[in-house]
Coordinates of C-alpha atoms in Angstrom, one line a residue:
X9 CA -28.1 -5.8 69.2
X10 CA -28.8 -7.7 72.2
X11 CA -27.8 -10.9 70.0
X12 CA -24.4 -10.1 69.8
X13 CA -24.0 -8.0 73.0
X14 CA -24.7 -11.8 74.4
X15 CA -22.3 -13.1 72.6
X16 CA -19.6 -10.8 73.4
X17 CA -20.9 -10.7 76.6
X18 CA -20.2 -14.5 77.1
X19 CA -16.9 -14.8 75.7
X20 CA -16.0 -12.5 77.9
X21 CA -17.0 -14.1 80.8
X22 CA -15.1 -16.8 80.0
X23 CA -12.3 -15.2 79.4
X24 CA -11.9 -13.8 82.5
X25 CA -12.3 -17.6 84.0
X26 CA -9.0 -19.1 82.1
X27 CA -9.4 -22.6 81.1
X28 CA -11.7 -23.0 84.2
X29 CA -14.3 -21.5 81.6
X30 CA -14.1 -24.3 78.8
X31 CA -15.2 -26.6 82.1
X32 CA -18.7 -27.6 81.3
X33 CA -18.8 -27.9 84.7
X34 CA -19.2 -24.2 85.0
X35 CA -21.6 -23.7 81.7
X36 CA -19.9 -20.5 80.2
X37 CA -19.1 -23.4 76.9
X38 CA -22.8 -24.6 77.6
X39 CA -23.9 -21.2 77.7
X40 CA -21.0 -19.9 74.5
X41 CA -22.9 -23.0 72.4
X42 CA -26.1 -21.7 72.7
X43 CA -25.4 -18.8 72.2
X44 CA -23.9 -19.0 68.6
X45 CA -27.5 -20.0 67.4
X46 CA -29.2 -16.9 68.3
X47 CA -27.5 -14.5 65.7
X48 CA -28.8 -16.4 63.6
X49 CA -32.3 -17.3 64.9
X50 CA -34.6 -14.7 63.7
X51 CA -32.8 -13.9 61.1
X52 CA -28.7 -12.7 59.5
X53 CA -28.1 -9.9 62.7
X54 CA -25.8 -8.7 59.5
X55 CA -29.1 -8.7 57.3
X56 CA -31.0 -7.5 59.7
X57 CA -29.6 -4.6 60.5
X58 CA -29.5 -4.2 56.5
X59 CA -33.3 -3.8 56.4
X60 CA -33.8 -1.7 59.9
X61 CA -30.9 1.2 57.8
X62 CA -32.5 0.7 54.4
X63 CA -35.6 1.6 55.9
X64 CA -34.4 4.4 58.3
X65 CA -32.8 5.8 54.5
X66 CA -36.7 5.0 52.9
X67 CA -37.9 7.4 55.6
X68 CA -34.9 9.7 54.7
X69 CA -35.7 10.1 51.0
X70 CA -39.5 10.9 51.9
X71 CA -38.4 13.7 54.1
X72 CA -35.9 15.6 51.1
X73 CA -38.3 14.0 47.9
X74 CA -39.7 17.0 45.3
X75 CA -36.2 19.1 47.2
X76 CA -34.8 21.3 44.6
X77 CA -31.1 20.8 43.3
X78 CA -30.6 24.4 45.7
X79 CA -32.5 22.7 48.2
X80 CA -30.7 19.9 48.1
X81 CA -27.6 21.2 48.7
X82 CA -28.7 24.2 51.3
X83 CA -30.6 20.1 53.5
X84 CA -27.4 18.9 53.0
X85 CA -25.0 21.8 53.6
X86 CA -26.5 22.7 56.7
X87 CA -26.0 19.4 58.6
X88 CA -30.1 18.9 58.6
X89 CA -32.0 18.2 61.8
X90 CA -32.6 13.6 62.7
X91 CA -35.8 14.0 60.6
X92 CA -35.8 9.8 61.6
X93 CA -35.7 11.0 64.8
X94 CA -38.9 13.5 64.5
X95 CA -40.6 11.0 62.9
X96 CA -40.7 8.4 65.7
X97 CA -42.7 9.0 68.7
X98 CA -40.0 10.3 71.4
X99 CA -41.5 9.9 74.7
X100 CA -42.3 13.3 76.5
X101 CA -40.1 13.0 79.0
X102 CA -37.7 12.8 76.6
X103 CA -38.7 15.9 74.9
X104 CA -38.8 17.8 77.8
X105 CA -35.3 16.6 79.8
X106 CA -33.9 17.7 75.8
X107 CA -35.8 21.0 76.3
X108 CA -34.4 21.7 80.2
X109 CA -30.8 20.8 78.8
X110 CA -27.8 22.0 77.9
X111 CA -27.8 22.2 74.1
X112 CA -23.7 22.7 74.3
X113 CA -21.9 19.0 74.3
X114 CA -18.6 20.4 74.6
X115 CA -19.3 21.9 77.3
X116 CA -22.1 20.1 80.2
X117 CA -21.5 16.5 81.9
X118 CA -21.0 13.5 80.2
X119 CA -23.9 12.7 82.7
X120 CA -26.0 14.9 81.3
X121 CA -28.8 13.1 79.7
X122 CA -29.5 15.5 77.6
X123 CA -25.9 16.2 76.5
X124 CA -26.2 12.3 76.1
X125 CA -29.1 11.9 73.9
X126 CA -28.0 14.2 71.6
X127 CA -24.2 12.7 71.4
X128 CA -26.2 9.8 70.0
X129 CA -28.4 11.4 68.4
X130 CA -25.9 13.0 66.3
X131 CA -24.2 10.1 64.8
X132 CA -27.4 8.2 63.4
X133 CA -28.1 11.6 62.3
X134 CA -24.6 12.5 60.7
X135 CA -24.7 8.0 59.1
X136 CA -27.9 8.2 57.8
X137 CA -27.3 11.3 55.8
X138 CA -24.0 10.5 54.7
X139 CA -24.8 7.4 53.7
X140 CA -27.5 8.3 51.9
X141 CA -25.7 11.3 50.0
X142 CA -22.6 8.1 49.4
X143 CA -25.4 6.2 48.0
X144 CA -26.6 9.1 45.9
X145 CA -24.0 9.4 43.4
X146 CA -24.5 6.6 41.8
X147 CA -24.3 6.6 38.3
X148 CA -28.2 6.2 37.2
X149 CA -27.6 3.1 35.1
X150 CA -25.0 1.7 38.0
X151 CA -26.5 -2.1 39.8
X152 CA -28.5 -0.9 41.9
X153 CA -27.4 -3.9 44.2
X154 CA -23.4 -3.5 43.6
X155 CA -24.8 0.0 44.5
X156 CA -26.6 -0.7 47.8
X157 CA -24.0 -3.8 48.5
X158 CA -21.3 -1.3 48.2
X159 CA -22.5 0.7 51.2
X160 CA -22.8 -2.2 52.8
X161 CA -20.8 -1.0 56.1
X162 CA -22.1 2.3 56.0
X163 CA -25.5 1.0 56.0
X164 CA -24.7 -1.7 59.2
X165 CA -23.7 0.5 61.1
X166 CA -26.4 3.4 61.1
X167 CA -28.9 0.3 61.2
X168 CA -25.8 -0.2 65.0
X169 CA -27.0 3.3 65.4
X170 CA -30.2 3.9 65.5
X171 CA -30.2 1.0 67.9
X172 CA -27.8 1.9 70.7
X173 CA -30.6 5.6 70.0
X174 CA -34.3 3.4 70.8
X175 CA -32.0 1.4 73.8
X176 CA -30.8 5.1 75.5
X177 CA -34.5 7.0 74.9
X178 CA -35.6 3.7 75.9
X179 CA -34.1 3.1 78.8
X180 CA -34.2 6.9 80.1
X181 CA -37.4 6.6 79.8
X182 CA -38.6 4.4 81.6
X183 CA -36.0 5.3 84.8
X184 CA -37.6 8.7 85.1
X185 CA -40.7 6.8 85.9
X186 CA -39.5 4.7 88.9
X187 CA -39.9 5.8 92.1
X188 CA -36.7 7.8 93.9
X189 CA -35.5 6.5 96.1
X190 CA -31.3 3.6 95.7
X191 CA -32.7 1.5 92.7
X192 CA -33.3 4.8 90.5
X193 CA -29.4 6.1 91.7
X194 CA -28.3 2.5 90.9
X195 CA -30.2 2.7 88.0
X196 CA -29.2 6.2 86.4
X197 CA -25.3 4.4 86.9
X198 CA -26.1 1.6 84.8
X199 CA -27.8 4.3 82.4
X200 CA -24.9 5.4 82.3
X201 CA -22.2 2.6 81.9
X202 CA -24.3 2.3 78.9
X203 CA -23.3 5.2 77.3
X204 CA -19.3 5.7 78.4
X205 CA -18.9 1.9 77.2
X206 CA -20.9 2.5 73.3
X207 CA -18.9 5.9 72.9
X208 CA -15.6 4.4 74.2
X209 CA -16.4 1.0 71.5
X210 CA -17.1 4.3 68.4
X211 CA -14.4 7.0 69.4
X212 CA -12.3 6.4 66.9
X213 CA -15.0 7.9 65.2
X214 CA -16.7 10.4 67.8
X215 CA -13.5 12.0 67.7
X216 CA -13.0 11.7 64.4
X217 CA -16.0 13.9 63.4
X218 CA -15.5 15.9 66.3
X219 CA -17.9 15.2 68.8
X220 CA -16.2 14.5 71.6
X221 CA -12.3 16.2 72.7
X222 CA -9.9 14.3 72.9
X223 CA -9.9 15.1 76.8
X224 CA -13.2 14.3 77.2
X225 CA -12.9 11.0 75.3
X226 CA -10.1 10.5 77.9
X227 CA -12.9 10.7 80.6
X228 CA -14.7 8.4 78.8
X229 CA -12.2 5.4 79.6
X230 CA -12.0 6.6 82.8
X231 CA -15.3 6.3 83.7
X232 CA -16.3 3.3 82.8
X233 CA -13.9 1.7 85.0
X234 CA -14.9 4.3 87.1
X235 CA -18.3 2.9 87.3
X236 CA -17.6 -0.7 86.9
X237 CA -16.2 0.1 90.0
X238 CA -19.6 1.6 91.9
X239 CA -21.4 -1.0 89.9
X240 CA -19.8 -3.4 91.7
X241 CA -20.8 -4.3 94.6
X242 CA -24.1 -3.9 93.4
X243 CA -24.0 -6.9 90.2
X244 CA -25.8 -10.2 92.0
X245 CA -28.7 -7.4 93.4
X246 CA -28.5 -6.7 89.0
X247 CA -28.5 -10.7 88.0
X248 CA -31.1 -11.2 90.2
X249 CA -33.2 -8.2 89.0
X250 CA -33.9 -10.9 86.0
X251 CA -35.6 -13.5 87.8
X252 CA -32.4 -15.8 86.7
X253 CA -32.5 -19.6 88.8
X254 CA -31.0 -19.9 91.5
X255 CA -29.4 -23.1 89.6
X256 CA -27.4 -20.8 86.7
X257 CA -25.3 -18.9 88.7
X258 CA -23.6 -21.4 91.2
X259 CA -20.6 -23.2 89.0
X260 CA -17.4 -25.5 90.6
X261 CA -15.6 -22.4 90.2
X262 CA -16.8 -20.8 92.9
X263 CA -16.2 -22.8 95.1
X264 CA -13.8 -20.8 96.9
X265 CA -14.2 -23.8 99.4

């Protein structure tokens, strides 16, 4: 997830700088060349997402094993709760936020932490269950490899949704431990931007499955732009938090002299 994010970020930066982004002296072309290898460095990203999806399906299957035909139908029809999230060691702060927030994601603010968590959990839950149903429809004599590959698009999306949910919950839990003050307030805005950008990138899915309304979808797009505007004055402070050497933060194209 992080290497694909890095690849997308450097490509966006290169495009934003026009022809100057191709010049080696401005470093983006060098960074771009270095970034590509990391999408396969620890194992191909697509294969790793397959493994994540397969592991999630395995945990899901353990939860429903032994159900009768009637029990399975009831399980699917009632939109079973996210058993994977239940099994995960969710930090107490996340559970507290969920307990204290409104269950109705339609009426609550998109900056509400409980709403953010629920939206991403609902997506992961839906994708996991429907992927399991899709695989279960295969015939007993079908080749397992072919069945698995036929649902690869669905499986990859399960892994992607799971990763983004984990990122959000880890971010919320960590920021909640920070002392009150400007740093914590700034990090909450970064968290909001992450959620808004995730929703914007997958807006078609959220709309299609009625997890967000058309009006809320419009608010997401406005929110991304508003949050980018709010965070722009703090860009250098956020970059400095990564401890990047000063010589890597300069380039001739930034010299307006």
